[in-house]
Structure formats: structure tokens, C-alpha cells
Amino acid sequence: MVALNKFYPHPNSRNRHQRHNHSRSQHYARYDRYARNDSQQSDMGSNLSGSLHLSRKNNLNSSSSPKQIKSAKQKKRAPANSSRSNPNPNRKKTRVTVSTPLKAMWVIIGLLLTIGSTFLQPSIAIPSWTGTTGTIEVEPIKVTLQVGAVLLTGCLGGKGAGLVSQILYIFLGLSGFAVFYQGGGIGYLQEPAFGYLLGFIPGAWVCGFLAFLRPANLERLTVSCLGGLITIHLVGIAYLFALRMPDLATINELVFRYSVQILPEQMFVVCATVVVATLFRRLLFY
């Protein structure tokens, strides 16, 4: 019987061997799982940012809609300093525009203002005290209101209206109409002051461009008028150099007469223009 059991084992012994092998395989599988967990934890410690990115991506793909996935990708692609440069990304930059009929109206008004202001001399009221009584003296300013008319057209009509109105003004003067301060005609091209008249064209454009970048206020219109005035003088000085080169002594004298000497008085005209333009922009609601 013992010999038979040696060659023919009992069926229960086979089951015991199978259970033993199964428990051994479970033990090895558990060991492998622990080893994999340890390796994953070490990789997670070394590559924390990458694992977090993968987990977010998996969670997003499994639980989010396509729109949410697209918005998340767009947020990821946005630069890190976008919030600093634009604290409110939903806010759109508002740029003021003028309708075409209003531009055409300001072209005509700007032309008439430039022609009429050529022969008008502004004055300034200065209070003075003599003894115990106070009086107000009116002192004339040695400039015309042409610059004020040019800048006012740009502030109220925009860059297009200012540009076209001054082109028409120069064309009328060179055609022979006495709309310039000393007459008109093609011979006016040889006058030193013609460069400043020619500067009305880019000056009105610059003033109108700056005035309509944002909604109107006192600071915005002041910057636009100063930009237009500087442009007029730069073009005028460049024309003097082109007309009188290489006579530098004459150029210095003309620059002092047409730019340096009258620039402080033109600042009074600019201040009045800014105030009038601000009031009109508020009344016209643009």
C-alpha cells in the first residue's frame, strides 16, 4: 500500500500542491506590485511636474467635455505674464470712430476755420493792480489762430478730416487765392513760412490720430494737440533747411523767428484749443 501511494499519490495531495503553487504565485505577484509601486513613487518624486501634468490630462480627458478640454489647452498656451499685461482679458480696447457724413462736415468746417483764422489775432486778458484798484488789460498775442484751427479740426473731425481739410487749404493758396497770411500763388513756395503751412497737413493727421485712440478727456486731447504742434514745427524747420542750405546763419535766424520766438505764445492757443475741443466732444457724445 505504501508502495502504491508512492507511485499513485492521493488526490488530496495534488490539491495541496496546487494551492501551494497558487499562494506562491500570489505572493510573487504581490511582491511585484509592491516593487512597481515603489518605482512609481520614486519616479513621481523625481518627475513631480510631469506626473501632475499627466494626471490632470487624464482626469480632463475622462471627465470633461470637448469645450472644457479646448479652453484648458488655450489657458495652458497663454503666456505666464498675460495677466500682468492685461488684468482684464475680457475687456476690449475701445477706439472712437467718426461717421462718414460727420467727417465730410468737419472737412468743410476745418477748411473754413483755417481760412478765417488766418486773419484773426488772439489776445489774452491779464489782470493788473494799480494802487487799490484792479484792472484787466488785454494783451495781443503775436501769432494767428491758424494753428488752433488746424488742431481743433483734428480733435473733432479725426485724422482723415484734418488731413483733407489742410490739403484743400494748401491747394487753394497755391492756386492763387489769397488765403495765406501774405497772399497766395505758386511763388509762395519760396517763402520761409510755407514749410510751417505745409506742416499743417501731417500735424492735423497726428492730432486727429492721437485724439481718437481712446475716449476724449483733457489729458488725451492735450497730448494730441502737443503732438500736432510739434509735427508742424518739425516740418517747418526741415523746409527751412531745404530752402536755405548751406546758409546756416540765415537758417538759425529763421528758426528763431518762426519757432523759438512764437512757441510760448502758441502754447496759449493750444490750451484754449484743448478746452474747446473737450467741451465739444462732450456735447457731441464721442
mmCIF file of C-alpha atoms in Angstrom:
data_model
loop_
_atom_site.group_PDB
_atom_site.id
_atom_site.type_symbol
_atom_site.label_atom_id
_atom_site.label_comp_id
_atom_site.label_asym_id
_atom_site.label_seq_id
_atom_site.Cartn_x
_atom_site.Cartn_y
_atom_site.Cartn_z
ATOM 1 C CA MET A 1 0.000 0.000 0.000
ATOM 2 C CA VAL A 2 2.853 2.296 0.800
ATOM 3 C CA ALA A 3 4.492 1.425 -2.469
ATOM 4 C CA LEU A 4 1.299 2.109 -4.353
ATOM 5 C CA ASN A 5 0.988 5.519 -2.705
ATOM 6 C CA LYS A 6 4.499 6.284 -3.848
ATOM 7 C CA PHE A 7 3.560 5.819 -7.493
ATOM 8 C CA TYR A 8 -0.079 6.853 -7.220
ATOM 9 C CA PRO A 9 -0.364 9.848 -4.837
ATOM 10 C CA HIS A 10 -3.621 10.588 -3.114
ATOM 11 C CA PRO A 11 -5.876 13.120 -4.942
ATOM 12 C CA ASN A 12 -5.872 15.440 -1.909
ATOM 13 C CA SER A 13 -2.111 15.761 -2.101
ATOM 14 C CA ARG A 14 -2.399 17.097 -5.662
ATOM 15 C CA ASN A 15 -4.843 19.759 -4.476
ATOM 16 C CA ARG A 16 -2.462 20.698 -1.730
ATOM 17 C CA HIS A 17 0.325 21.185 -4.271
ATOM 18 C CA GLN A 18 -1.935 23.318 -6.461
ATOM 19 C CA ARG A 19 -2.965 25.507 -3.531
ATOM 20 C CA HIS A 20 0.660 25.883 -2.540
ATOM 21 C CA ASN A 21 1.659 26.914 -6.051
ATOM 22 C CA HIS A 22 -1.279 29.343 -6.229
ATOM 23 C CA SER A 23 -0.351 31.004 -2.940
ATOM 24 C CA ARG A 24 3.257 31.224 -4.090
ATOM 25 C CA SER A 25 2.192 32.935 -7.350
ATOM 26 C CA GLN A 26 0.011 35.350 -5.375
ATOM 27 C CA HIS A 27 2.968 36.142 -3.126
ATOM 28 C CA TYR A 28 5.223 36.864 -6.099
ATOM 29 C CA ALA A 29 2.501 38.954 -7.772
ATOM 30 C CA ARG A 30 2.055 40.966 -4.577
ATOM 31 C CA TYR A 31 5.828 41.455 -4.348
ATOM 32 C CA ASP A 32 5.951 42.622 -7.971
ATOM 33 C CA ARG A 33 3.095 45.028 -7.334
ATOM 34 C CA TYR A 34 4.877 46.499 -4.304
ATOM 35 C CA ALA A 35 8.073 46.822 -6.333
ATOM 36 C CA ARG A 36 6.217 48.623 -9.107
ATOM 37 C CA ASN A 37 4.581 50.972 -6.599
ATOM 38 C CA ASP A 38 7.985 51.793 -5.092
ATOM 39 C CA SER A 39 9.447 52.531 -8.512
ATOM 40 C CA GLN A 40 6.443 54.664 -9.425
ATOM 41 C CA GLN A 41 6.770 56.624 -6.190
ATOM 42 C CA SER A 42 10.460 57.248 -6.843
ATOM 43 C CA ASP A 43 9.691 58.372 -10.392
ATOM 44 C CA MET A 44 6.943 60.604 -9.056
ATOM 45 C CA GLY A 45 9.364 62.185 -6.610
ATOM 46 C CA SER A 46 11.869 62.938 -9.356
ATOM 47 C CA ASN A 47 9.339 63.957 -12.017
ATOM 48 C CA LEU A 48 6.597 65.554 -9.954
ATOM 49 C CA SER A 49 5.637 68.177 -12.514
ATOM 50 C CA GLY A 50 5.373 65.621 -15.304
ATOM 51 C CA SER A 51 3.206 63.242 -13.289
ATOM 52 C CA LEU A 52 0.919 66.052 -12.191
ATOM 53 C CA HIS A 53 0.547 67.116 -15.808
ATOM 54 C CA LEU A 54 -0.316 63.545 -16.856
ATOM 55 C CA SER A 55 -2.835 63.138 -14.050
ATOM 56 C CA ARG A 56 -4.524 66.426 -14.937
ATOM 57 C CA LYS A 57 -4.609 65.453 -18.577
ATOM 58 C CA ASN A 58 -6.099 62.026 -17.808
ATOM 59 C CA ASN A 59 -8.713 63.490 -15.485
ATOM 60 C CA LEU A 60 -9.562 66.176 -18.032
ATOM 61 C CA ASN A 61 -9.922 63.680 -20.875
ATOM 62 C CA SER A 62 -12.026 61.310 -18.796
ATOM 63 C CA SER A 63 -14.416 63.712 -17.092
ATOM 64 C CA SER A 64 -14.538 66.921 -19.193
ATOM 65 C CA SER A 65 -16.412 67.904 -22.294
ATOM 66 C CA PRO A 66 -14.600 68.863 -25.547
ATOM 67 C CA LYS A 67 -15.223 72.577 -24.900
ATOM 68 C CA GLN A 68 -13.660 72.347 -21.446
ATOM 69 C CA ILE A 69 -10.664 70.494 -22.866
ATOM 70 C CA LYS A 70 -10.206 73.172 -25.545
ATOM 71 C CA SER A 71 -10.453 76.024 -23.025
ATOM 72 C CA ALA A 72 -7.954 74.295 -20.739
ATOM 73 C CA LYS A 73 -5.479 73.924 -23.599
ATOM 74 C CA GLN A 74 -5.873 77.592 -24.518
ATOM 75 C CA LYS A 75 -5.206 78.618 -20.916
ATOM 76 C CA LYS A 76 -2.111 76.448 -20.909
ATOM 77 C CA ARG A 77 -0.784 78.035 -24.097
ATOM 78 C CA ALA A 78 -1.313 81.567 -22.762
ATOM 79 C CA PRO A 79 1.900 83.253 -21.518
ATOM 80 C CA ALA A 80 2.528 83.461 -17.819
ATOM 81 C CA ASN A 81 2.644 87.263 -17.741
ATOM 82 C CA SER A 82 -0.580 87.759 -19.695
ATOM 83 C CA SER A 83 -2.481 88.535 -16.512
ATOM 84 C CA ARG A 84 0.008 91.262 -15.663
ATOM 85 C CA SER A 85 -0.094 92.933 -19.054
ATOM 86 C CA ASN A 86 -3.888 92.707 -19.339
ATOM 87 C CA PRO A 87 -5.547 92.334 -15.918
ATOM 88 C CA ASN A 88 -8.967 92.062 -17.528
ATOM 89 C CA PRO A 89 -8.653 89.955 -20.711
ATOM 90 C CA ASN A 90 -12.369 90.170 -21.466
ATOM 91 C CA ARG A 91 -12.187 93.941 -21.771
ATOM 92 C CA LYS A 92 -11.803 95.155 -25.356
ATOM 93 C CA LYS A 93 -9.928 98.297 -26.264
ATOM 94 C CA THR A 94 -12.439 100.925 -27.274
ATOM 95 C CA ARG A 95 -11.424 103.120 -30.181
ATOM 96 C CA VAL A 96 -13.668 106.058 -31.045
ATOM 97 C CA THR A 97 -14.738 106.413 -34.673
ATOM 98 C CA VAL A 98 -16.476 109.189 -36.590
ATOM 99 C CA SER A 99 -19.161 108.550 -39.187
ATOM 100 C CA THR A 100 -18.514 109.461 -42.821
ATOM 101 C CA PRO A 101 -21.081 112.317 -43.010
ATOM 102 C CA LEU A 102 -19.597 113.835 -39.867
ATOM 103 C CA LYS A 103 -16.106 113.585 -41.352
ATOM 104 C CA ALA A 104 -17.263 115.363 -44.519
ATOM 105 C CA MET A 105 -18.843 118.093 -42.419
ATOM 106 C CA TRP A 106 -15.630 118.594 -40.451
ATOM 107 C CA VAL A 107 -13.596 118.783 -43.653
ATOM 108 C CA ILE A 108 -15.618 121.811 -44.720
ATOM 109 C CA ILE A 109 -15.648 123.320 -41.225
ATOM 110 C CA GLY A 110 -11.897 122.792 -40.844
ATOM 111 C CA LEU A 111 -11.191 124.460 -44.180
ATOM 112 C CA LEU A 112 -13.332 127.477 -43.304
ATOM 113 C CA LEU A 113 -11.817 127.724 -39.821
ATOM 114 C CA THR A 114 -8.273 127.655 -41.195
ATOM 115 C CA ILE A 115 -9.036 130.350 -43.780
ATOM 116 C CA GLY A 116 -10.886 132.574 -41.316
ATOM 117 C CA SER A 117 -8.338 132.214 -38.507
ATOM 118 C CA THR A 118 -5.510 133.340 -40.795
ATOM 119 C CA PHE A 119 -6.520 136.957 -40.288
ATOM 120 C CA LEU A 120 -7.535 136.720 -36.609
ATOM 121 C CA GLN A 121 -5.070 137.612 -33.888
ATOM 122 C CA PRO A 122 -5.778 136.180 -30.430
ATOM 123 C CA SER A 123 -5.471 138.157 -27.230
ATOM 124 C CA ILE A 124 -5.050 137.285 -23.588
ATOM 125 C CA ALA A 125 -6.587 139.054 -20.596
ATOM 126 C CA ILE A 126 -4.086 139.863 -17.844
ATOM 127 C CA PRO A 127 -5.284 141.270 -14.503
ATOM 128 C CA SER A 128 -3.210 144.127 -13.097
ATOM 129 C CA TRP A 129 -3.331 146.106 -9.883
ATOM 130 C CA THR A 130 -2.552 149.797 -9.683
ATOM 131 C CA GLY A 131 -2.823 151.120 -6.172
ATOM 132 C CA THR A 132 -6.084 149.964 -4.627
ATOM 133 C CA THR A 133 -7.975 149.322 -7.852
ATOM 134 C CA GLY A 134 -7.650 146.323 -10.132
ATOM 135 C CA THR A 135 -7.995 146.370 -13.888
ATOM 136 C CA ILE A 136 -7.870 143.805 -16.675
ATOM 137 C CA GLU A 137 -5.563 144.514 -19.561
ATOM 138 C CA VAL A 138 -5.954 142.775 -22.910
ATOM 139 C CA GLU A 139 -2.619 141.933 -24.485
ATOM 140 C CA PRO A 140 -2.494 140.711 -28.101
ATOM 141 C CA ILE A 141 -0.555 137.557 -28.900
ATOM 142 C CA LYS A 142 1.806 137.815 -31.844
ATOM 143 C CA VAL A 143 0.506 134.690 -33.556
ATOM 144 C CA THR A 144 -2.572 133.868 -35.602
ATOM 145 C CA LEU A 145 -5.251 131.326 -34.793
ATOM 146 C CA GLN A 146 -4.281 129.099 -37.712
ATOM 147 C CA VAL A 147 -2.610 126.506 -35.501
ATOM 148 C CA GLY A 148 -5.647 126.422 -33.237
ATOM 149 C CA ALA A 149 -7.970 125.839 -36.195
ATOM 150 C CA VAL A 150 -5.792 123.008 -37.508
ATOM 151 C CA LEU A 151 -5.615 121.265 -34.141
ATOM 152 C CA LEU A 152 -9.309 121.771 -33.432
ATOM 153 C CA THR A 153 -10.214 120.135 -36.744
ATOM 154 C CA GLY A 154 -8.086 117.117 -35.874
ATOM 155 C CA CYS A 155 -9.532 116.834 -32.359
ATOM 156 C CA LEU A 156 -13.156 116.997 -33.515
ATOM 157 C CA GLY A 157 -13.089 115.504 -37.009
ATOM 158 C CA GLY A 158 -10.324 112.936 -36.748
ATOM 159 C CA LYS A 159 -7.191 112.325 -38.758
ATOM 160 C CA GLY A 160 -8.992 111.988 -42.113
ATOM 161 C CA ALA A 161 -10.932 115.228 -41.819
ATOM 162 C CA GLY A 162 -7.884 117.123 -40.588
ATOM 163 C CA LEU A 163 -5.705 115.791 -43.394
ATOM 164 C CA VAL A 164 -8.155 116.533 -46.223
ATOM 165 C CA SER A 165 -9.081 120.000 -44.951
ATOM 166 C CA GLN A 166 -5.440 121.106 -44.825
ATOM 167 C CA ILE A 167 -4.685 119.645 -48.249
ATOM 168 C CA LEU A 168 -7.550 121.718 -49.647
ATOM 169 C CA TYR A 169 -6.252 124.790 -47.817
ATOM 170 C CA ILE A 170 -2.747 124.443 -49.283
ATOM 171 C CA PHE A 171 -4.202 123.758 -52.734
ATOM 172 C CA LEU A 172 -6.361 126.898 -52.623
ATOM 173 C CA GLY A 173 -3.415 129.040 -51.517
ATOM 174 C CA LEU A 174 -1.072 127.758 -54.206
ATOM 175 C CA SER A 175 -3.814 128.161 -56.814
ATOM 176 C CA GLY A 176 -3.773 131.932 -56.359
ATOM 177 C CA PHE A 177 -6.443 132.537 -53.723
ATOM 178 C CA ALA A 178 -5.260 134.939 -51.025
ATOM 179 C CA VAL A 179 -5.891 132.547 -48.139
ATOM 180 C CA PHE A 180 -2.342 132.701 -46.780
ATOM 181 C CA TYR A 181 -1.187 135.402 -44.397
ATOM 182 C CA GLN A 182 0.832 137.183 -47.106
ATOM 183 C CA GLY A 183 -1.342 136.368 -50.093
ATOM 184 C CA GLY A 184 -1.097 133.246 -52.217
ATOM 185 C CA GLY A 185 0.130 131.833 -55.502
ATOM 186 C CA ILE A 186 2.782 129.378 -56.591
ATOM 187 C CA GLY A 187 5.511 131.852 -55.649
ATOM 188 C CA TYR A 188 4.675 131.238 -52.000
ATOM 189 C CA LEU A 189 6.813 128.102 -52.221
ATOM 190 C CA GLN A 190 9.898 130.310 -51.819
ATOM 191 C CA GLU A 191 8.630 131.854 -48.580
ATOM 192 C CA PRO A 192 10.292 130.572 -45.385
ATOM 193 C CA ALA A 193 6.920 130.332 -43.643
ATOM 194 C CA PHE A 194 5.499 127.959 -46.256
ATOM 195 C CA GLY A 195 7.149 124.986 -44.549
ATOM 196 C CA TYR A 196 5.024 125.602 -41.470
ATOM 197 C CA LEU A 197 1.904 125.816 -43.643
ATOM 198 C CA LEU A 198 2.952 122.544 -45.233
ATOM 199 C CA GLY A 199 3.297 121.112 -41.732
ATOM 200 C CA PHE A 200 -0.432 121.663 -41.188
ATOM 201 C CA ILE A 201 -1.119 118.503 -43.213
ATOM 202 C CA PRO A 202 0.816 115.954 -41.098
ATOM 203 C CA GLY A 203 0.151 117.989 -37.949
ATOM 204 C CA ALA A 204 -3.621 117.689 -38.359
ATOM 205 C CA TRP A 205 -3.278 113.963 -39.093
ATOM 206 C CA VAL A 206 -1.158 113.299 -35.996
ATOM 207 C CA CYS A 207 -3.504 115.336 -33.809
ATOM 208 C CA GLY A 208 -6.585 113.506 -35.099
ATOM 209 C CA PHE A 209 -4.935 110.106 -34.780
ATOM 210 C CA LEU A 210 -3.970 110.646 -31.143
ATOM 211 C CA ALA A 211 -7.286 112.287 -30.240
ATOM 212 C CA PHE A 212 -9.366 109.263 -31.276
ATOM 213 C CA LEU A 213 -7.270 106.433 -29.870
ATOM 214 C CA ARG A 214 -9.318 106.472 -26.652
ATOM 215 C CA PRO A 215 -12.409 108.292 -25.363
ATOM 216 C CA ALA A 216 -11.792 112.001 -25.090
ATOM 217 C CA ASN A 217 -10.580 113.656 -21.929
ATOM 218 C CA LEU A 218 -8.481 116.701 -21.118
ATOM 219 C CA GLU A 219 -5.198 114.795 -20.895
ATOM 220 C CA ARG A 220 -5.767 112.861 -24.129
ATOM 221 C CA LEU A 221 -6.568 115.981 -26.146
ATOM 222 C CA THR A 222 -3.631 117.851 -24.622
ATOM 223 C CA VAL A 223 -1.245 115.142 -25.781
ATOM 224 C CA SER A 224 -2.804 115.095 -29.245
ATOM 225 C CA CYS A 225 -2.559 118.878 -29.669
ATOM 226 C CA LEU A 226 1.044 118.936 -28.483
ATOM 227 C CA GLY A 227 1.863 116.128 -30.909
ATOM 228 C CA GLY A 228 0.306 118.077 -33.769
ATOM 229 C CA LEU A 229 2.124 121.288 -32.828
ATOM 230 C CA ILE A 230 5.496 119.542 -32.622
ATOM 231 C CA THR A 231 4.884 117.947 -36.021
ATOM 232 C CA ILE A 232 4.136 121.346 -37.587
ATOM 233 C CA HIS A 233 7.371 122.835 -36.273
ATOM 234 C CA LEU A 234 9.475 119.844 -37.304
ATOM 235 C CA VAL A 235 8.201 120.040 -40.877
ATOM 236 C CA GLY A 236 8.710 123.818 -40.926
ATOM 237 C CA ILE A 237 12.312 123.553 -39.698
ATOM 238 C CA ALA A 238 13.061 120.805 -42.222
ATOM 239 C CA TYR A 239 11.685 123.031 -45.006
ATOM 240 C CA LEU A 240 13.904 125.900 -43.854
ATOM 241 C CA PHE A 241 16.973 123.680 -44.081
ATOM 242 C CA ALA A 242 15.979 122.506 -47.555
ATOM 243 C CA LEU A 243 15.295 126.093 -48.708
ATOM 244 C CA ARG A 244 18.302 127.926 -47.258
ATOM 245 C CA MET A 245 21.115 125.361 -47.187
ATOM 246 C CA PRO A 246 24.047 125.888 -46.775
ATOM 247 C CA ASP A 247 23.453 129.351 -45.253
ATOM 248 C CA LEU A 248 23.374 128.240 -41.602
ATOM 249 C CA ALA A 249 23.303 131.786 -40.209
ATOM 250 C CA THR A 250 20.087 132.553 -42.073
ATOM 251 C CA ILE A 251 18.621 129.201 -41.039
ATOM 252 C CA ASN A 252 19.309 129.889 -37.362
ATOM 253 C CA GLU A 253 17.709 133.318 -37.628
ATOM 254 C CA LEU A 254 14.592 131.936 -39.352
ATOM 255 C CA VAL A 255 14.246 129.054 -36.882
ATOM 256 C CA PHE A 256 14.374 131.533 -34.015
ATOM 257 C CA ARG A 257 11.781 133.781 -35.686
ATOM 258 C CA TYR A 258 9.271 131.121 -36.743
ATOM 259 C CA SER A 259 9.711 128.510 -33.996
ATOM 260 C CA VAL A 260 11.536 129.601 -30.853
ATOM 261 C CA GLN A 261 10.121 133.110 -30.578
ATOM 262 C CA ILE A 262 6.451 132.284 -31.108
ATOM 263 C CA LEU A 263 6.295 128.842 -29.491
ATOM 264 C CA PRO A 264 5.423 130.108 -25.963
ATOM 265 C CA GLU A 265 2.563 132.192 -27.358
ATOM 266 C CA GLN A 266 1.316 129.254 -29.398
ATOM 267 C CA MET A 267 1.034 127.279 -26.167
ATOM 268 C CA PHE A 268 -1.754 129.656 -25.090
ATOM 269 C CA VAL A 269 -3.563 128.841 -28.330
ATOM 270 C CA VAL A 270 -3.076 125.127 -27.670
ATOM 271 C CA CYS A 271 -4.547 125.436 -24.170
ATOM 272 C CA ALA A 272 -7.629 127.221 -25.491
ATOM 273 C CA THR A 273 -7.986 124.640 -28.260
ATOM 274 C CA VAL A 274 -7.870 121.762 -25.767
ATOM 275 C CA VAL A 275 -10.613 123.299 -23.625
ATOM 276 C CA VAL A 276 -12.885 123.995 -26.601
ATOM 277 C CA ALA A 277 -12.286 120.542 -28.099
ATOM 278 C CA THR A 278 -13.052 118.818 -24.789
ATOM 279 C CA LEU A 279 -16.338 120.707 -24.421
ATOM 280 C CA PHE A 280 -17.414 119.905 -27.982
ATOM 281 C CA ARG A 281 -16.514 116.236 -27.639
ATOM 282 C CA ARG A 282 -18.662 116.021 -24.506
ATOM 283 C CA LEU A 283 -21.548 117.810 -26.211
ATOM 284 C CA LEU A 284 -21.352 115.632 -29.333
ATOM 285 C CA PHE A 285 -21.045 112.392 -27.262
ATOM 286 C CA TYR A 286 -17.961 110.933 -28.960
#
